[in-house]
Coordinates of C-alpha atoms in Angstrom, one line a residue:
Chain A
M1202 CA 29.8 1.3 -13.4
T1203 CA 29.6 -2.3 -15.1
M1204 CA 29.2 -5.8 -14.2
S1205 CA 30.1 -9.1 -15.4
L1206 CA 27.5 -11.9 -15.2
A1207 CA 28.3 -15.8 -15.4
A1208 CA 26.1 -18.7 -15.0
S1209 CA 27.2 -22.4 -14.6
G1210 CA 25.2 -25.5 -14.6
L1211 CA 21.9 -23.3 -14.1
V1212 CA 18.7 -25.6 -13.9
K1213 CA 15.2 -24.3 -13.4
S1214 CA 11.9 -26.6 -13.7
F1215 CA 8.3 -25.8 -13.4
G1216 CA 6.6 -29.0 -12.2
A1217 CA 7.8 -31.8 -14.5
R1218 CA 9.0 -29.3 -17.2
T1219 CA 12.7 -28.4 -17.1
V1220 CA 13.1 -25.0 -18.7
L1221 CA 16.8 -24.5 -18.1
E1222 CA 18.9 -27.7 -18.4
G1223 CA 22.3 -26.7 -17.1
I1224 CA 23.2 -23.2 -18.5
D1225 CA 26.9 -22.1 -18.7
L1226 CA 27.4 -18.6 -19.9
R1227 CA 29.7 -15.6 -19.4
V1228 CA 28.8 -12.1 -20.2
E1229 CA 31.8 -9.5 -20.0
P1230 CA 31.6 -6.3 -18.4
G1231 CA 30.4 -3.6 -20.7
E1232 CA 29.3 -5.6 -23.6
I1233 CA 25.9 -5.9 -25.1
F1234 CA 25.1 -9.6 -25.1
A1235 CA 22.1 -11.0 -27.0
I1236 CA 20.5 -14.4 -26.3
V1237 CA 18.5 -15.6 -29.1
G1238 CA 16.3 -18.6 -29.5
P1239 CA 12.7 -19.7 -30.5
S1240 CA 9.7 -18.9 -28.0
G1241 CA 9.7 -21.6 -25.2
A1242 CA 13.5 -22.0 -25.2
G1243 CA 13.9 -20.7 -21.7
K1244 CA 15.2 -17.0 -22.4
T1245 CA 12.8 -15.3 -20.1
T1246 CA 13.3 -17.9 -17.5
L1247 CA 17.1 -17.4 -17.6
L1248 CA 16.6 -13.6 -17.1
R1249 CA 14.1 -14.0 -14.3
C1250 CA 16.8 -16.3 -12.5
V1251 CA 19.4 -13.5 -13.1
D1252 CA 17.1 -10.7 -11.9
F1253 CA 16.1 -12.7 -8.5
L1254 CA 12.6 -13.2 -9.6
L1255 CA 13.1 -17.1 -9.9
R1256 CA 15.3 -19.4 -7.7
P1257 CA 17.1 -22.0 -9.8
E1258 CA 17.1 -25.4 -8.4
A1259 CA 20.9 -26.1 -9.3
G1260 CA 23.7 -24.1 -10.6
T1261 CA 25.2 -20.7 -9.6
I1262 CA 25.0 -17.1 -10.9
L1263 CA 28.1 -14.9 -10.3
Y1264 CA 27.6 -11.1 -10.3
D1265 CA 31.1 -9.5 -10.8
D1266 CA 32.5 -13.1 -10.1
A1267 CA 30.6 -13.5 -6.7
V1268 CA 27.3 -15.3 -5.6
A1269 CA 24.4 -13.1 -4.4
P1270 CA 25.0 -12.4 -0.8
S1271 CA 22.5 -13.9 1.6
D1272 CA 22.5 -10.8 3.9
L1273 CA 19.2 -8.9 3.2
A1274 CA 20.7 -5.6 3.0
A1275 CA 23.6 -6.5 0.7
R1276 CA 21.2 -8.6 -1.4
I1277 CA 19.0 -5.4 -2.0
A1278 CA 22.1 -3.5 -2.9
L1279 CA 23.0 -6.1 -5.4
R1280 CA 19.4 -6.1 -6.9
R1281 CA 19.6 -2.4 -7.3
R1282 CA 22.6 -2.8 -9.5
V1283 CA 20.4 -4.9 -12.0
G1284 CA 17.6 -3.5 -14.0
M1285 CA 15.1 -5.0 -16.2
V1286 CA 12.6 -4.2 -18.9
A1287 CA 10.0 -6.9 -19.6
Q1288 CA 8.2 -7.8 -22.9
N1289 CA 4.7 -6.3 -21.6
P1290 CA 5.9 -3.9 -18.9
F1291 CA 3.6 -3.0 -16.0
L1292 CA 3.1 0.7 -15.4
F1293 CA 1.9 1.9 -12.1
R1294 CA -1.1 4.0 -11.6
G1295 CA -0.1 7.6 -12.1
T1296 CA 1.8 9.7 -14.6
A1297 CA 4.7 8.7 -17.0
A1298 CA 6.9 10.8 -14.8
Y1299 CA 5.8 9.1 -11.7
N1300 CA 6.8 5.8 -13.2
V1301 CA 10.2 6.9 -14.2
S1302 CA 10.8 8.5 -10.7
F1303 CA 9.7 5.3 -8.9
G1304 CA 13.3 3.7 -8.7
L1305 CA 14.9 7.0 -7.9
C1306 CA 12.3 7.7 -4.9
I1307 CA 13.0 4.1 -3.4
R1308 CA 16.6 5.1 -3.6
D1309 CA 15.9 8.2 -1.6
V1310 CA 16.8 10.5 -4.5
E1311 CA 14.8 13.8 -4.1
G1312 CA 14.3 17.4 -4.9
E1313 CA 16.0 19.0 -7.9
E1314 CA 18.1 15.9 -8.6
L1315 CA 14.9 13.8 -8.8
T1316 CA 13.2 16.3 -11.1
R1317 CA 16.1 16.6 -13.4
R1318 CA 17.0 13.0 -13.7
T1319 CA 13.2 12.0 -14.4
A1320 CA 13.0 14.7 -17.1
D1321 CA 16.3 13.7 -18.7
A1322 CA 15.2 10.0 -18.8
L1323 CA 12.1 10.8 -20.4
Q1324 CA 13.7 13.1 -23.1
G1325 CA 16.1 10.3 -23.8
V1326 CA 13.2 8.1 -25.1
G1327 CA 11.4 11.1 -26.7
M1328 CA 8.7 11.1 -23.9
A1329 CA 9.3 14.5 -22.3
H1330 CA 6.1 16.0 -23.8
L1331 CA 4.0 13.2 -22.2
A1332 CA 5.7 13.3 -18.8
G1333 CA 2.2 14.4 -17.2
A1334 CA 0.3 11.9 -19.1
R1335 CA -1.4 9.1 -17.1
A1336 CA 0.1 5.7 -17.9
S1337 CA -3.4 4.4 -18.6
V1338 CA -3.6 6.6 -21.8
L1339 CA -0.1 5.7 -23.2
S1340 CA 0.1 3.6 -26.3
A1341 CA 2.0 0.3 -26.2
G1342 CA 5.3 1.9 -27.6
E1343 CA 4.8 4.9 -25.5
A1344 CA 4.5 2.6 -22.4
Q1345 CA 7.5 0.6 -23.3
R1346 CA 9.6 3.8 -23.8
V1347 CA 8.5 5.0 -20.1
A1348 CA 9.4 1.4 -18.9
F1349 CA 12.8 1.6 -20.5
A1350 CA 13.3 5.1 -19.0
R1351 CA 12.2 3.9 -15.6
A1352 CA 14.7 1.0 -15.7
A1353 CA 17.6 3.1 -17.1
V1354 CA 17.1 6.3 -14.9
V1355 CA 18.5 4.3 -11.8
R1356 CA 21.8 3.5 -14.0
P1357 CA 21.9 -0.2 -13.2
D1358 CA 25.3 -1.9 -13.9
L1359 CA 23.6 -4.6 -15.6
L1360 CA 20.5 -4.0 -17.7
L1361 CA 18.2 -7.0 -18.8
L1362 CA 16.1 -6.6 -21.7
D1363 CA 13.4 -9.2 -22.1
E1364 CA 12.0 -9.1 -25.8
F1365 CA 11.6 -5.3 -25.3
T1366 CA 10.4 -4.2 -28.6
V1367 CA 8.2 -7.1 -29.5
N1368 CA 5.0 -6.0 -31.3
L1369 CA 6.3 -2.3 -31.7
D1370 CA 6.1 -0.3 -34.8
P1371 CA 9.5 0.3 -36.5
S1372 CA 9.6 4.0 -35.1
N1373 CA 9.5 2.9 -31.6
V1374 CA 11.9 0.1 -32.2
N1375 CA 14.3 2.6 -33.4
I1376 CA 14.0 4.9 -30.5
L1377 CA 14.4 2.1 -28.0
E1378 CA 17.3 0.6 -29.7
A1379 CA 19.0 4.0 -30.0
A1380 CA 18.6 4.5 -26.3
V1381 CA 20.0 1.2 -25.4
R1382 CA 23.2 2.1 -27.5
E1383 CA 23.4 5.3 -25.9
Y1384 CA 22.9 4.0 -22.4
N1385 CA 25.6 1.3 -22.9
R1386 CA 28.0 3.8 -24.5
S1387 CA 27.4 6.7 -21.6
T1388 CA 27.4 4.3 -18.7
G1389 CA 29.6 1.4 -19.8
A1390 CA 26.9 -0.7 -18.1
T1391 CA 26.5 -4.4 -19.5
V1392 CA 23.2 -5.0 -21.4
V1393 CA 21.8 -8.6 -21.8
L1394 CA 19.3 -8.6 -24.6
V1395 CA 16.8 -11.6 -25.1
T1396 CA 15.2 -11.7 -28.5
H1397 CA 13.8 -14.1 -31.1
N1398 CA 14.4 -11.2 -33.6
M1399 CA 17.9 -11.8 -35.3
F1400 CA 18.0 -8.6 -37.0
Q1401 CA 17.8 -6.9 -33.6
A1402 CA 20.5 -9.0 -32.2
K1403 CA 22.8 -8.2 -35.3
R1404 CA 22.0 -4.3 -34.9
L1405 CA 22.7 -4.2 -31.1
A1406 CA 24.8 -6.9 -29.9
G1407 CA 28.8 -7.6 -29.9
R1408 CA 28.2 -11.2 -29.0
V1409 CA 25.4 -13.6 -29.3
A1410 CA 24.4 -16.8 -27.8
L1411 CA 21.7 -19.4 -29.0
L1412 CA 19.4 -21.0 -26.4
L1413 CA 17.7 -24.0 -27.4
E1414 CA 15.5 -26.2 -25.3
G1415 CA 17.1 -24.9 -22.1
R1416 CA 20.8 -25.2 -23.3
I1417 CA 23.3 -23.0 -24.7
V1418 CA 24.1 -24.2 -28.1
E1419 CA 26.8 -21.7 -29.4
V1420 CA 28.3 -18.3 -28.4
G1421 CA 30.2 -16.2 -30.6
P1422 CA 30.9 -12.6 -32.1
V1423 CA 28.0 -11.4 -33.8
E1424 CA 29.4 -11.6 -37.4
E1425 CA 30.8 -15.1 -36.8
F1426 CA 27.6 -16.3 -35.2
F1427 CA 25.4 -15.2 -38.1
E1428 CA 27.8 -15.7 -41.1
N1429 CA 29.7 -18.8 -40.1
P1430 CA 27.9 -20.8 -37.3
R1431 CA 29.8 -23.8 -35.9
D1432 CA 26.7 -25.7 -34.6
P1433 CA 24.2 -27.1 -37.3
R1434 CA 21.4 -26.1 -34.8
T1435 CA 22.6 -22.4 -35.1
R1436 CA 22.7 -22.8 -38.8
A1437 CA 19.3 -23.9 -38.9
F1438 CA 18.2 -21.2 -36.5
V1439 CA 20.0 -18.4 -38.5
R1440 CA 18.3 -19.8 -41.8
G1441 CA 15.0 -19.6 -40.1
E1442 CA 14.3 -23.3 -40.0
F1443 CA 12.8 -23.2 -36.5
A1444 CA 9.1 -22.7 -36.3
Y1445 CA 8.3 -20.0 -33.4
Chain B
M996 CA -35.1 18.9 21.2
A997 CA -32.8 20.4 18.5
G998 CA -29.9 20.7 20.9
D999 CA -30.3 16.9 21.8
I1000 CA -30.4 16.1 18.1
V1001 CA -27.0 18.1 17.6
Q1002 CA -25.4 16.2 20.6
I1003 CA -26.6 12.9 19.6
T1004 CA -25.5 13.4 16.0
A1005 CA -22.0 14.6 16.9
L1006 CA -21.6 11.8 19.4
S1007 CA -22.7 9.2 16.7
L1008 CA -20.0 10.7 14.3
L1009 CA -17.3 10.9 17.0
V1010 CA -17.9 7.2 18.0
S1011 CA -18.1 5.8 14.6
G1012 CA -15.5 8.0 13.0
T1013 CA -13.1 7.2 15.8
S1014 CA -13.7 3.3 15.6
T1015 CA -13.3 3.3 11.9
L1016 CA -10.1 5.4 12.1
V1017 CA -8.7 3.1 14.9
A1018 CA -9.9 -0.1 12.9
T1019 CA -8.2 1.3 9.7
L1020 CA -4.8 1.9 11.4
I1021 CA -4.9 -1.7 12.7
A1022 CA -6.6 -3.4 9.8
V1023 CA -4.9 -1.8 6.6
P1024 CA -1.3 -2.7 7.5
V1025 CA -2.1 -6.1 9.0
G1026 CA -4.4 -6.8 5.9
T1027 CA -1.7 -5.7 3.6
L1028 CA 0.9 -8.1 5.1
L1029 CA -1.6 -11.1 5.0
G1030 CA -2.7 -10.2 1.4
L1031 CA 1.0 -10.2 0.5
R1032 CA 1.7 -13.7 1.8
E1033 CA 1.6 -16.6 -0.8
V1034 CA -1.7 -18.5 -1.3
G1035 CA -2.1 -21.2 1.3
S1036 CA -0.1 -19.7 4.1
G1037 CA -1.9 -18.5 7.0
R1038 CA -5.0 -20.3 6.1
L1039 CA -6.0 -20.8 9.8
L1040 CA -5.7 -17.1 10.4
R1041 CA -7.8 -16.3 7.2
N1042 CA -10.5 -18.6 8.3
I1043 CA -10.6 -17.0 11.7
L1044 CA -10.9 -13.6 10.1
F1045 CA -13.6 -14.5 7.8
T1046 CA -15.6 -16.0 10.8
L1047 CA -15.3 -12.7 12.7
Y1048 CA -16.5 -10.9 9.4
G1049 CA -19.9 -12.3 10.4
L1050 CA -19.6 -11.6 14.2
P1051 CA -23.0 -10.7 15.2
P1052 CA -22.7 -7.0 16.9
V1053 CA -24.8 -8.2 20.0
L1054 CA -22.4 -10.9 20.5
A1055 CA -19.4 -8.4 20.2
G1056 CA -21.3 -6.1 22.5
L1057 CA -21.7 -8.7 25.2
L1058 CA -18.1 -9.8 24.9
V1059 CA -16.8 -6.1 25.3
F1060 CA -19.5 -5.6 28.2
L1061 CA -17.9 -8.5 29.9
V1062 CA -14.4 -7.3 29.4
L1063 CA -15.1 -3.7 30.5
S1064 CA -17.6 -4.7 33.4
K1065 CA -16.4 -4.1 37.1
A1066 CA -15.5 -8.0 37.4
G1067 CA -13.9 -8.0 34.0
P1068 CA -9.9 -7.7 33.1
L1069 CA -10.5 -4.0 32.2
G1070 CA -13.1 -3.1 34.7
P1071 CA -10.7 -0.9 36.7
L1072 CA -10.4 1.4 33.8
R1073 CA -14.2 2.4 34.1
L1074 CA -14.9 2.3 30.4
L1075 CA -18.4 0.8 30.6
Y1076 CA -21.2 3.1 29.7
T1077 CA -18.7 5.7 28.3
P1078 CA -18.1 6.8 24.6
L1079 CA -14.8 5.2 24.7
G1080 CA -16.3 1.8 25.8
M1081 CA -18.6 2.1 22.6
V1082 CA -15.6 3.0 20.5
I1083 CA -13.9 -0.3 21.6
A1084 CA -17.0 -2.2 20.9
Q1085 CA -17.3 -0.9 17.2
V1086 CA -13.5 -1.4 16.7
V1087 CA -14.2 -5.1 17.6
I1088 CA -16.8 -5.2 14.9
V1089 CA -15.3 -3.1 12.3
T1090 CA -11.7 -4.3 12.4
P1091 CA -12.3 -7.9 11.0
I1092 CA -14.3 -6.3 8.0
I1093 CA -11.6 -3.8 7.0
L1094 CA -8.9 -6.3 7.4
G1095 CA -10.8 -9.1 5.5
I1096 CA -11.6 -6.8 2.4
T1097 CA -8.0 -5.2 2.5
M1098 CA -6.4 -8.8 2.5
S1099 CA -8.6 -10.0 -0.5
V1100 CA -8.1 -6.9 -2.4
V1101 CA -4.3 -6.9 -1.8
S1102 CA -4.0 -10.5 -2.7
T1103 CA -5.6 -10.0 -5.8
V1104 CA -3.4 -7.2 -7.1
E1105 CA -1.5 -8.4 -10.1
R1106 CA 1.6 -10.4 -9.6
R1107 CA 3.2 -8.0 -12.2
V1108 CA 2.9 -5.2 -9.6
K1109 CA 5.0 -7.0 -7.0
D1110 CA 7.6 -8.1 -9.6
T1111 CA 7.9 -4.6 -11.1
A1112 CA 8.5 -3.1 -7.8
F1113 CA 11.0 -5.8 -6.8
V1114 CA 12.8 -5.4 -10.0
L1115 CA 13.1 -1.7 -9.6
G1116 CA 14.8 -2.4 -6.4
A1117 CA 11.9 -2.1 -3.6
D1118 CA 12.7 -3.4 -0.1
R1119 CA 9.9 -5.5 1.6
Y1120 CA 8.4 -2.2 3.2
Q1121 CA 8.5 -0.4 -0.3
L1122 CA 7.0 -3.3 -2.1
S1123 CA 4.1 -3.4 0.6
V1124 CA 3.3 0.3 0.2
T1125 CA 3.4 0.2 -3.8
V1126 CA 0.9 -2.7 -3.7
L1127 CA -1.2 -0.9 -1.2
R1128 CA -1.2 2.2 -3.4
E1129 CA -2.3 0.1 -6.5
A1130 CA -5.1 -1.4 -4.4
A1131 CA -6.0 1.9 -2.8
A1132 CA -9.5 2.3 -4.4
G1133 CA -10.3 -1.4 -2.9
V1134 CA -8.9 -0.4 0.5
L1135 CA -11.1 2.7 0.5
T1136 CA -14.1 0.5 -0.2
A1137 CA -13.0 -1.6 2.8
I1138 CA -13.2 1.7 5.0
M1139 CA -16.5 2.7 3.4
V1140 CA -18.1 -0.7 4.3
G1141 CA -16.4 -0.5 7.6
F1142 CA -17.8 3.1 8.5
G1143 CA -21.2 1.9 7.1
R1144 CA -21.2 -0.9 9.7
A1145 CA -20.1 1.2 12.4
I1146 CA -22.6 4.2 11.9
S1147 CA -25.5 1.8 11.4
E1148 CA -24.6 -0.6 14.3
V1149 CA -27.0 -0.5 17.4
G1150 CA -26.6 -3.7 19.5
A1151 CA -23.3 -3.4 20.7
V1152 CA -23.3 0.4 21.4
F1153 CA -26.8 -0.2 23.4
I1154 CA -25.2 -2.8 25.5
V1155 CA -21.9 -1.3 26.1
G1156 CA -22.8 2.4 26.1
G1157 CA -26.0 1.9 27.9
H1158 CA -28.0 4.7 26.1
I1159 CA -27.7 7.3 28.8
E1160 CA -29.2 10.6 28.2
G1161 CA -26.7 13.2 27.4
Q1162 CA -23.8 10.8 27.6
T1163 CA -24.0 7.8 25.4
Q1164 CA -26.9 8.4 23.3
V1165 CA -26.3 7.8 19.6
L1166 CA -28.5 8.1 16.5
T1167 CA -29.3 4.2 16.2
T1168 CA -30.0 3.6 20.0
T1169 CA -32.1 6.8 20.1
I1170 CA -34.3 5.8 17.1
I1171 CA -34.9 2.3 18.9
T1172 CA -35.8 4.0 22.1
D1173 CA -38.1 6.8 20.3
I1174 CA -40.0 3.8 18.6
G1175 CA -40.4 2.0 22.0
Q1176 CA -41.9 5.5 23.3
A1177 CA -44.1 6.1 20.2
E1178 CA -41.8 9.3 19.4
Y1179 CA -42.2 8.6 15.7
S1180 CA -41.5 12.0 14.2
H1181 CA -38.3 12.2 16.3
A1182 CA -37.2 8.9 15.2
V1183 CA -37.9 9.8 11.5
A1184 CA -35.9 13.0 12.0
L1185 CA -32.8 11.2 13.4
G1186 CA -33.3 8.4 10.6
V1187 CA -33.0 11.1 7.9
I1188 CA -30.0 12.7 9.5
L1189 CA -28.4 9.2 9.5
L1190 CA -29.1 8.8 6.1
V1191 CA -27.7 12.2 5.2
I1192 CA -24.4 11.6 7.1
A1193 CA -24.2 8.2 5.1
A1194 CA -24.8 9.9 1.8
L1195 CA -22.2 12.6 2.4
I1196 CA -19.5 10.4 3.7
Y1197 CA -20.1 7.9 1.0
S1198 CA -20.0 10.6 -1.7
L1199 CA -16.7 12.0 -0.3
L1200 CA -15.1 8.5 -0.2
Y1201 CA -16.4 7.8 -3.8
R1202 CA -14.7 10.9 -5.0
L1203 CA -11.5 9.8 -3.5
Q1204 CA -11.9 6.3 -4.9
E1205 CA -12.4 8.0 -8.5
R1206 CA -9.3 9.9 -8.1
T1207 CA -7.3 7.0 -7.2
L1208 CA -8.3 5.0 -10.1
A1209 CA -7.6 7.9 -12.5

């Protein structure tokens, strides 16, 4: 299963500070789409709006070309089609396996299927040997791998990744990037990746957008975006001329 | 003598244990819901609760006495001077304590717990259960404090129970009457039992608390 995502005229403020100033964006079903930009550009705020954690003041977000339903049960069903991995994920008290099984349990998956899917998800991020380890003793890299497995195990149609490998060592970055590719390949799910790491965007994404001061500056295929950007601000960003 | 001590101790445990259990069943769900509300909402309710926190047991006893007395609204139930009446008095005292601490503990659970459960697809009920699980150690503390208040309480159970021999005598009220009758050794023996009960129950809850924090 997969999902298209579109935003138009999206505005979000915190007090006097407007973080998103009219975002227009379309992500096609099944693609890996990267949103790059310096820190403070509004990338995380955009993802939090998409994942229902924040309510925008203006504009619309379309999931499969439809706005989110107001009916509570239908809204929960839609929320369950969207997954997210945060920059510094929170792991619940308990084991790695408990954390990974959380989303399955609240979807009433139980018994042998629960055990198998939890084990497979941990295996997918190289964490099978630490299934019984308490979350509190995991390293940052291990915790992030558990968080990814926890988000992916419920097979969301749209997976949002918010700076999901920031501050991790190359080995953990490789494992997680491979897991994203495999998830996208095997499920056909749409992946929206937010990062200020241009190399990661190049490695993973098919298309890239630059978000700057709350606005989308340019969107294009990954080669075109990095090799031949149209907007002077994109050129400056690609050359590393933005301080962040 | 030994027989009456066993009976008094058993009734103390029964009354305080039952009242703590009933108070927990009321206070933990309500405290969780109130703690999950955004800061600022329900402020009046919070203020009332924190006032009840410090409700003097004697006043609680008097109020329950009036409600259960012959002329009171629950008079026909004939609960005055019965263990059940004592349980009601203690529930009135203990519920605000457990509720208030639970509410505080839940409201201070990290925002990220709620966000993570929400993002993973939890509905309102599942989100409450998840937050409560993360706050379990604090909620156990609330129950410990509530039981401590119940087992050590004397004023309300004296008024509502009447300290009737063989029927509504508990450890604390018996210690008071023993002192009045200069039965000091009996009072000390009951005091030691009270202390041992408190130590045993607290060590059990402490172990539970350690396990939830692991």
